[in-house]
Structures are given as structure tokens and as C-alpha cells.
mmCIF file of C-alpha atoms in Angstrom:
data_model
loop_
_atom_site.group_PDB
_atom_site.id
_atom_site.type_symbol
_atom_site.label_atom_id
_atom_site.label_comp_id
_atom_site.label_asym_id
_atom_site.label_seq_id
_atom_site.Cartn_x
_atom_site.Cartn_y
_atom_site.Cartn_z
ATOM 1 C CA MET A 180 -99.977 -27.525 42.571
ATOM 2 C CA ASN A 181 -98.251 -30.533 43.686
ATOM 3 C CA LYS A 182 -97.839 -33.156 40.774
ATOM 4 C CA ASP A 183 -100.555 -35.077 41.805
ATOM 5 C CA SER A 184 -103.044 -32.363 41.811
ATOM 6 C CA TYR A 185 -102.330 -31.278 38.538
ATOM 7 C CA ILE A 186 -102.611 -35.120 36.865
ATOM 8 C CA GLN A 187 -105.762 -35.629 38.441
ATOM 9 C CA LEU A 188 -107.048 -32.422 36.547
ATOM 10 C CA LEU A 189 -105.572 -33.938 33.748
ATOM 11 C CA GLU A 190 -107.460 -36.765 34.169
ATOM 12 C CA LYS A 191 -110.886 -35.683 34.816
ATOM 13 C CA PRO A 192 -110.569 -31.750 33.206
ATOM 14 C CA GLU A 193 -114.038 -31.049 34.592
ATOM 15 C CA LEU A 194 -112.829 -30.509 37.972
ATOM 16 C CA VAL A 195 -110.631 -27.151 37.057
ATOM 17 C CA SER A 196 -111.638 -24.597 38.923
ATOM 18 C CA GLN A 197 -111.375 -20.406 39.425
ATOM 19 C CA GLU A 198 -109.385 -21.136 42.400
ATOM 20 C CA GLN A 199 -106.726 -23.023 40.580
ATOM 21 C CA VAL A 200 -106.331 -20.106 37.733
ATOM 22 C CA SER A 201 -103.620 -18.879 39.656
ATOM 23 C CA ASP A 202 -101.837 -21.900 39.716
ATOM 24 C CA ILE A 203 -101.909 -22.830 36.094
ATOM 25 C CA THR A 204 -101.406 -19.119 34.632
ATOM 26 C CA ALA A 205 -97.870 -19.874 36.713
ATOM 27 C CA ILE A 206 -97.449 -22.684 35.117
ATOM 28 C CA ILE A 207 -97.538 -21.579 31.500
ATOM 29 C CA GLN A 208 -95.333 -18.282 32.462
ATOM 30 C CA LYS A 209 -93.363 -20.837 33.477
ATOM 31 C CA TYR A 210 -92.993 -22.717 30.553
ATOM 32 C CA PRO A 211 -94.993 -21.011 27.544
ATOM 33 C CA TYR A 212 -94.815 -23.799 25.605
ATOM 34 C CA PHE A 213 -97.363 -26.797 28.386
ATOM 35 C CA GLN A 214 -99.747 -27.419 26.256
ATOM 36 C CA SER A 215 -101.921 -29.313 28.887
ATOM 37 C CA ALA A 216 -101.843 -26.043 31.374
ATOM 38 C CA ARG A 217 -102.877 -24.012 28.510
ATOM 39 C CA ALA A 218 -105.923 -26.122 28.067
ATOM 40 C CA LEU A 219 -106.817 -26.203 31.194
ATOM 41 C CA ARG A 220 -107.247 -22.470 31.352
ATOM 42 C CA LEU A 221 -109.111 -22.668 28.738
ATOM 43 C CA LYS A 222 -111.502 -24.959 29.981
ATOM 44 C CA ILE A 223 -111.606 -22.707 33.248
ATOM 45 C CA LEU A 224 -112.075 -19.140 31.080
ATOM 46 C CA LYS A 225 -114.784 -21.346 29.076
ATOM 47 C CA ASN A 226 -116.895 -21.616 32.302
ATOM 48 C CA GLN A 227 -116.932 -18.526 33.419
ATOM 49 C CA GLU A 228 -118.095 -17.580 29.393
ATOM 50 C CA SER A 229 -115.258 -14.838 29.883
ATOM 51 C CA TYR A 230 -114.841 -12.543 26.691
ATOM 52 C CA LYS A 231 -110.614 -13.524 27.348
ATOM 53 C CA TYR A 232 -111.715 -17.115 26.124
ATOM 54 C CA ASN A 233 -111.450 -16.313 22.028
ATOM 55 C CA ASN A 234 -108.076 -14.451 22.201
ATOM 56 C CA GLU A 235 -107.038 -17.174 24.278
ATOM 57 C CA LEU A 236 -107.994 -20.099 21.935
ATOM 58 C CA LYS A 237 -106.070 -18.186 19.625
ATOM 59 C CA ILE A 238 -102.890 -18.413 21.839
ATOM 60 C CA THR A 239 -103.571 -21.660 22.993
ATOM 61 C CA ALA A 240 -103.548 -22.914 19.307
ATOM 62 C CA ALA A 241 -100.410 -20.881 18.385
ATOM 63 C CA HIS A 242 -98.534 -22.914 21.354
ATOM 64 C CA THR A 243 -100.027 -26.638 20.054
ATOM 65 C CA SER A 244 -98.111 -28.591 17.878
ATOM 66 C CA ASP A 245 -101.165 -30.766 16.634
ATOM 67 C CA ARG A 246 -104.084 -28.385 16.788
ATOM 68 C CA SER A 247 -106.228 -31.182 15.892
ATOM 69 C CA VAL A 248 -105.391 -32.239 19.159
ATOM 70 C CA LEU A 249 -106.968 -29.141 20.700
ATOM 71 C CA PHE A 250 -109.830 -28.895 18.342
ATOM 72 C CA ASP A 251 -111.272 -32.493 20.105
ATOM 73 C CA PHE A 252 -111.041 -31.251 23.337
ATOM 74 C CA ILE A 253 -112.377 -27.953 22.466
ATOM 75 C CA THR A 254 -115.188 -30.148 21.048
ATOM 76 C CA SER A 255 -115.372 -32.902 23.868
ATOM 77 C CA LYS A 256 -118.422 -33.495 26.310
ATOM 78 C CA VAL A 257 -116.367 -32.790 29.070
ATOM 79 C CA PHE A 258 -115.473 -29.077 27.836
ATOM 80 C CA LYS A 259 -118.573 -28.772 27.210
ATOM 81 C CA GLU A 260 -119.880 -29.472 30.659
ATOM 82 C CA VAL A 261 -120.090 -26.070 32.836
ATOM 83 C CA SER A 262 -119.584 -26.460 36.552
ATOM 84 C CA GLN A 263 -123.163 -26.026 39.074
ATOM 85 C CA GLN A 264 -121.888 -23.666 41.007
ATOM 86 C CA GLU A 265 -123.150 -20.200 41.332
ATOM 87 C CA PRO A 266 -120.692 -17.568 39.508
ATOM 88 C CA LYS A 267 -119.514 -15.088 42.980
ATOM 89 C CA ILE A 268 -120.450 -11.212 42.260
ATOM 90 C CA THR A 269 -117.571 -9.439 43.199
ATOM 91 C CA LEU A 270 -117.817 -6.170 45.714
ATOM 92 C CA LYS A 271 -116.964 -3.831 42.825
ATOM 93 C CA GLU A 272 -120.374 -4.889 40.352
ATOM 94 C CA LYS A 273 -122.459 -4.922 43.759
ATOM 95 C CA ILE A 274 -120.957 -0.805 44.412
ATOM 96 C CA LEU A 275 -120.812 0.445 40.885
ATOM 97 C CA PRO A 276 -124.356 1.158 39.226
ATOM 98 C CA LYS A 277 -125.185 -0.852 35.966
ATOM 99 C CA ARG A 278 -124.179 1.489 32.703
ATOM 100 C CA LYS A 279 -127.282 1.677 30.432
ATOM 101 C CA PRO A 280 -126.947 0.331 27.155
ATOM 102 C CA THR A 281 -126.644 2.254 24.258
ATOM 103 C CA LYS A 282 -128.304 1.002 21.144
ATOM 104 C CA VAL A 283 -124.742 -0.907 19.873
ATOM 105 C CA THR A 284 -124.120 -2.028 22.634
ATOM 106 C CA ASP A 285 -128.195 -3.932 22.965
ATOM 107 C CA VAL A 286 -127.199 -5.151 19.955
ATOM 108 C CA GLU A 287 -123.838 -6.379 20.300
ATOM 109 C CA GLU A 288 -125.518 -8.345 23.746
ATOM 110 C CA ASP A 289 -127.839 -9.805 21.192
ATOM 111 C CA LEU A 290 -125.320 -11.119 18.709
ATOM 112 C CA ALA A 291 -123.435 -12.802 21.333
ATOM 113 C CA ILE A 292 -120.432 -10.882 20.490
ATOM 114 C CA GLY A 293 -117.307 -11.685 22.876
ATOM 115 C CA LYS A 294 -119.021 -14.874 24.567
ATOM 116 C CA PRO A 295 -117.383 -17.968 23.485
ATOM 117 C CA LEU A 296 -116.966 -19.373 20.327
ATOM 118 C CA SER A 297 -118.644 -23.053 20.959
ATOM 119 C CA PHE A 298 -117.456 -25.886 18.296
ATOM 120 C CA THR A 299 -118.918 -29.161 16.687
ATOM 121 C CA LYS A 300 -117.020 -31.744 15.928
ATOM 122 C CA ASN A 301 -117.993 -31.246 12.051
ATOM 123 C CA GLU A 302 -116.960 -27.267 12.243
ATOM 124 C CA THR A 303 -113.222 -27.724 11.195
ATOM 125 C CA PHE A 304 -113.398 -25.326 8.683
ATOM 126 C CA SER A 305 -114.921 -23.115 11.201
ATOM 127 C CA PHE A 306 -112.426 -23.513 13.498
ATOM 128 C CA ASN A 307 -109.539 -23.398 11.270
ATOM 129 C CA GLN A 308 -111.544 -19.762 9.741
ATOM 130 C CA TRP A 309 -111.122 -18.294 13.497
ATOM 131 C CA LEU A 310 -107.642 -19.293 13.696
ATOM 132 C CA GLN A 311 -106.410 -18.029 10.432
ATOM 133 C CA LEU A 312 -103.817 -14.954 10.505
ATOM 134 C CA SER A 313 -104.331 -11.586 8.667
ATOM 135 C CA SER A 314 -102.210 -10.582 5.544
ATOM 136 C CA LYS A 315 -99.459 -8.135 6.186
ATOM 137 C CA LYS A 316 -99.924 -5.214 5.073
ATOM 138 C CA ALA A 317 -97.914 -3.403 2.473
ATOM 139 C CA ILE A 318 -95.305 -1.419 4.183
ATOM 140 C CA ILE A 319 -93.404 1.509 2.523
ATOM 141 C CA ARG A 320 -90.000 1.778 3.538
ATOM 142 C CA THR A 321 -88.297 5.309 3.253
ATOM 143 C CA SER A 322 -84.841 7.293 3.324
ATOM 144 C CA ASP A 323 -83.524 9.469 5.611
ATOM 145 C CA ASP A 324 -84.900 12.343 2.880
ATOM 146 C CA ASN A 325 -87.971 10.730 3.078
ATOM 147 C CA LYS A 326 -87.884 8.842 -0.687
ATOM 148 C CA PRO A 327 -88.986 6.135 -0.824
ATOM 149 C CA LEU A 328 -86.614 2.457 -1.084
ATOM 150 C CA GLU A 329 -88.531 -0.485 -1.610
ATOM 151 C CA LYS A 330 -92.206 -1.643 -1.019
ATOM 152 C CA GLN A 331 -92.871 -4.510 0.416
ATOM 153 C CA VAL A 332 -96.058 -6.804 -0.760
ATOM 154 C CA ASP A 333 -98.307 -8.999 0.870
ATOM 155 C CA GLU A 334 -97.210 -11.916 2.058
ATOM 156 C CA ASN A 335 -100.369 -14.391 1.964
ATOM 157 C CA PRO A 336 -99.615 -17.529 0.090
ATOM 158 C CA GLU A 337 -102.284 -18.054 -1.271
ATOM 159 C CA GLN A 338 -102.851 -14.489 -2.922
ATOM 160 C CA SER A 339 -99.139 -15.753 -4.025
ATOM 161 C CA GLU A 340 -100.198 -18.990 -5.623
ATOM 162 C CA GLN A 341 -103.191 -17.100 -7.377
ATOM 163 C CA ASP A 342 -100.437 -14.606 -9.000
ATOM 164 C CA ALA A 343 -98.611 -17.445 -10.195
ATOM 165 C CA ILE A 344 -101.326 -18.963 -12.165
ATOM 166 C CA ILE A 345 -102.235 -15.736 -13.519
ATOM 167 C CA ASP A 346 -98.423 -15.024 -14.731
ATOM 168 C CA ARG A 347 -98.615 -18.564 -16.187
ATOM 169 C CA PHE A 348 -101.721 -18.123 -18.208
ATOM 170 C CA ILE A 349 -100.606 -14.849 -19.308
ATOM 171 C CA LYS A 350 -97.656 -16.703 -20.413
ATOM 172 C CA THR A 351 -99.230 -19.235 -22.424
ATOM 173 C CA ALA A 352 -101.145 -16.823 -23.914
ATOM 174 C CA PRO A 353 -104.144 -19.530 -25.241
ATOM 175 C CA LYS A 354 -106.555 -18.922 -27.937
ATOM 176 C CA ILE A 355 -109.953 -18.699 -27.076
ATOM 177 C CA SER A 356 -111.867 -20.410 -30.612
ATOM 178 C CA ARG A 357 -115.051 -19.183 -31.932
ATOM 179 C CA PRO A 358 -118.095 -20.354 -31.263
ATOM 180 C CA ASN A 359 -119.986 -22.136 -35.046
ATOM 181 C CA LYS A 360 -123.160 -20.397 -34.770
ATOM 182 C CA THR A 361 -124.430 -23.922 -36.829
ATOM 183 C CA ILE A 362 -123.660 -26.113 -34.120
ATOM 184 C CA VAL A 363 -126.824 -25.588 -30.816
ATOM 185 C CA SER A 364 -125.277 -26.416 -26.784
ATOM 186 C CA ASP A 365 -126.908 -27.462 -24.781
ATOM 187 C CA VAL A 366 -126.034 -25.265 -21.140
ATOM 188 C CA LYS A 367 -126.638 -26.812 -17.424
ATOM 189 C CA ILE A 368 -126.890 -24.746 -14.858
ATOM 190 C CA THR A 369 -125.913 -25.888 -11.672
ATOM 191 C CA GLU A 370 -126.753 -24.295 -8.477
ATOM 192 C CA ASN A 371 -124.128 -22.512 -6.733
ATOM 193 C CA LYS A 372 -123.744 -24.481 -4.005
ATOM 194 C CA GLN A 373 -120.752 -22.596 -2.714
ATOM 195 C CA ASN A 374 -119.557 -22.644 0.863
ATOM 196 C CA ASN A 375 -123.164 -23.887 1.417
ATOM 197 C CA PRO A 376 -122.663 -27.269 3.815
ATOM 198 C CA LEU A 377 -119.783 -25.259 5.410
ATOM 199 C CA ALA A 378 -122.106 -22.175 6.811
ATOM 200 C CA THR A 379 -122.845 -22.823 10.278
ATOM 201 C CA GLU A 380 -124.193 -20.537 12.848
ATOM 202 C CA THR A 381 -120.742 -20.395 14.839
ATOM 203 C CA LEU A 382 -118.906 -19.848 11.088
ATOM 204 C CA ALA A 383 -121.340 -16.911 11.697
ATOM 205 C CA LYS A 384 -120.365 -15.689 14.455
ATOM 206 C CA VAL A 385 -116.525 -16.428 13.733
ATOM 207 C CA TYR A 386 -116.926 -13.392 10.995
ATOM 208 C CA LEU A 387 -118.438 -10.947 13.795
ATOM 209 C CA GLU A 388 -115.569 -11.347 16.196
ATOM 210 C CA GLN A 389 -113.242 -10.706 13.035
ATOM 211 C CA LYS A 390 -115.798 -7.995 12.140
ATOM 212 C CA LYS A 391 -116.254 -9.482 8.731
ATOM 213 C CA TYR A 392 -120.177 -8.452 8.625
ATOM 214 C CA ASP A 393 -120.419 -9.234 4.590
ATOM 215 C CA SER A 394 -119.689 -12.655 5.132
ATOM 216 C CA ALA A 395 -121.498 -13.151 8.348
ATOM 217 C CA ILE A 396 -124.462 -11.237 6.590
ATOM 218 C CA GLN A 397 -123.566 -14.218 3.701
ATOM 219 C CA ALA A 398 -123.416 -16.508 5.941
ATOM 220 C CA TYR A 399 -126.754 -15.560 7.798
ATOM 221 C CA LYS A 400 -128.321 -15.443 4.156
ATOM 222 C CA ILE A 401 -127.231 -19.388 3.269
ATOM 223 C CA LEU A 402 -128.499 -20.745 6.378
ATOM 224 C CA SER A 403 -131.651 -19.438 6.055
ATOM 225 C CA LEU A 404 -132.500 -21.040 2.930
ATOM 226 C CA LYS A 405 -130.837 -24.263 4.313
ATOM 227 C CA TYR A 406 -133.195 -24.081 7.578
ATOM 228 C CA PRO A 407 -136.525 -22.022 6.825
ATOM 229 C CA GLU A 408 -137.959 -22.872 10.165
ATOM 230 C CA LYS A 409 -135.247 -20.144 11.359
ATOM 231 C CA SER A 410 -135.478 -18.164 8.736
ATOM 232 C CA GLY A 411 -137.025 -15.370 10.958
ATOM 233 C CA PHE A 412 -133.875 -15.742 13.066
ATOM 234 C CA PHE A 413 -131.554 -15.433 10.894
ATOM 235 C CA ALA A 414 -133.091 -12.569 9.359
ATOM 236 C CA ASP A 415 -132.922 -10.190 12.561
ATOM 237 C CA GLN A 416 -129.789 -11.241 13.066
ATOM 238 C CA ILE A 417 -128.565 -9.767 10.067
ATOM 239 C CA LYS A 418 -130.345 -6.593 10.905
ATOM 240 C CA ARG A 419 -128.210 -6.282 14.323
ATOM 241 C CA ILE A 420 -125.250 -6.662 12.193
ATOM 242 C CA GLN A 421 -126.020 -3.967 9.572
ATOM 243 C CA ILE A 422 -126.694 -1.771 12.672
ATOM 244 C CA LEU A 423 -123.537 -2.602 13.872
ATOM 245 C CA GLN A 424 -122.163 -1.524 10.014
ATOM 246 C CA ASN A 425 -124.036 1.964 10.227
ATOM 247 C CA ASN A 426 -122.264 2.323 13.806
ATOM 248 C CA LYS A 427 -118.982 1.953 12.463
#
């Protein structure tokens, strides 16, 4: 791919095609941190509805210095536009008979698991949830005689901060005074709105891709309360997720 062709794709990414994927992949292999090339590859995978897209999004984010720029690109109108060209059927797809799907695969297809995640401009929380790294597991190191020497603790920064707060609380040893029974106090019960503004269908799909089934179910329950007109659809989604849970 020459310089002029590449600049044209940067100016009009909707023109990128499957035929150019090998050229763009070659550029990425030579320059791993070439962010615009990775963005164009994402566009190709999105157009193909490829199962590789979701994982490639994480890899691209890891090679991007400013993830807000990446987020703006994948939520732009240009990125979401799909070429009107008909998808090509490979010789392998023509020859091999279609495999009869099992119950679980039917459910996964209905839940669109493996399909590219599509974020909107107001779904930065869902986007960050998708990109979050899993916390490190505890590692027990052993000596030659198989005796444990040390244990590596979870290095999740959020967890460490919570532990520090608990430690400070224990050190100060605050005393809680007993309430005066003669004084009647009004207790205001507030509605629990935790995660309500953040719950979206995309977030539920993010949890599904991460196999956090309980979180996905909770997200759909919140959505059912937010959008009663779609409660039937969300209830069906919950039933499908429960099937996956029972077949783990």
C-alpha cells in the first residue's frame, strides 16, 4: 500500500475493504504501535461482523495512548457504516455441510455472543468495563522441597485501596454511641439507584462476553425496570443466560 492510498483511507475510513486487510496487517506487524492502522483494521473486522473484533478492540486499546480518541472513532457514524457489498461465500462454506446447532449454541446465537460490541457516545462506562484487566490470581511460590515460601497477593489497586480504608478504620477504633430511646428519629428510605443510569444493553452484552452471567442478569433486570415496554424481551434474555449458567 502506498502513502497516498493510506492517507485516503485515513480521510475516508468508510472506503477500507477486505482486500486491504493483508496490507494493513503487514503495517501493524512492522509497526505495532501504529494506532491509525489498528483503527482501520478494527473497521474491517466490524464490517465483517467478525468474532475477532471484540478481542482486537482490547488489543487496539492497549496500543493506544489516548483511549478517548479510540472511543470517539468506534462510536462515530463513519465507523458504524457498513459497506453495501454482499459478503463473499468461501469454497469451504459451500462444500462443508452446515452443523446442526445444539441447544447451547442456539442460545449463544440468540444472545449474539461473539458478535462485535457496538458502543454509543454515552456508554463510556460500558467501554471501560470491556477493557478492564482481570485481577492477578494469588501465586504460591515453592522451594525445591515443595515447601511454600511466599504468597503473591492480589494486586488489584481498587482492592488495595479498600483494604487501606479498613485498616485505618480499625486503627482509629471509633466508638458508636448508643441511640437515645426517648428520641424519635425519622428514617428516610431512598430508592437504590446504583448502576441504574449506567445499565445499558451493551453493558449486559459486555458482561456476557466476559462470562459474568450474574452481572448480565442484574443488568437486564435493571433495564426491565427502566424500560417496561421491553420487559418481555429482557425476561427472555435472562432465561437464555440461565441456560448457559446451567450448562457451564
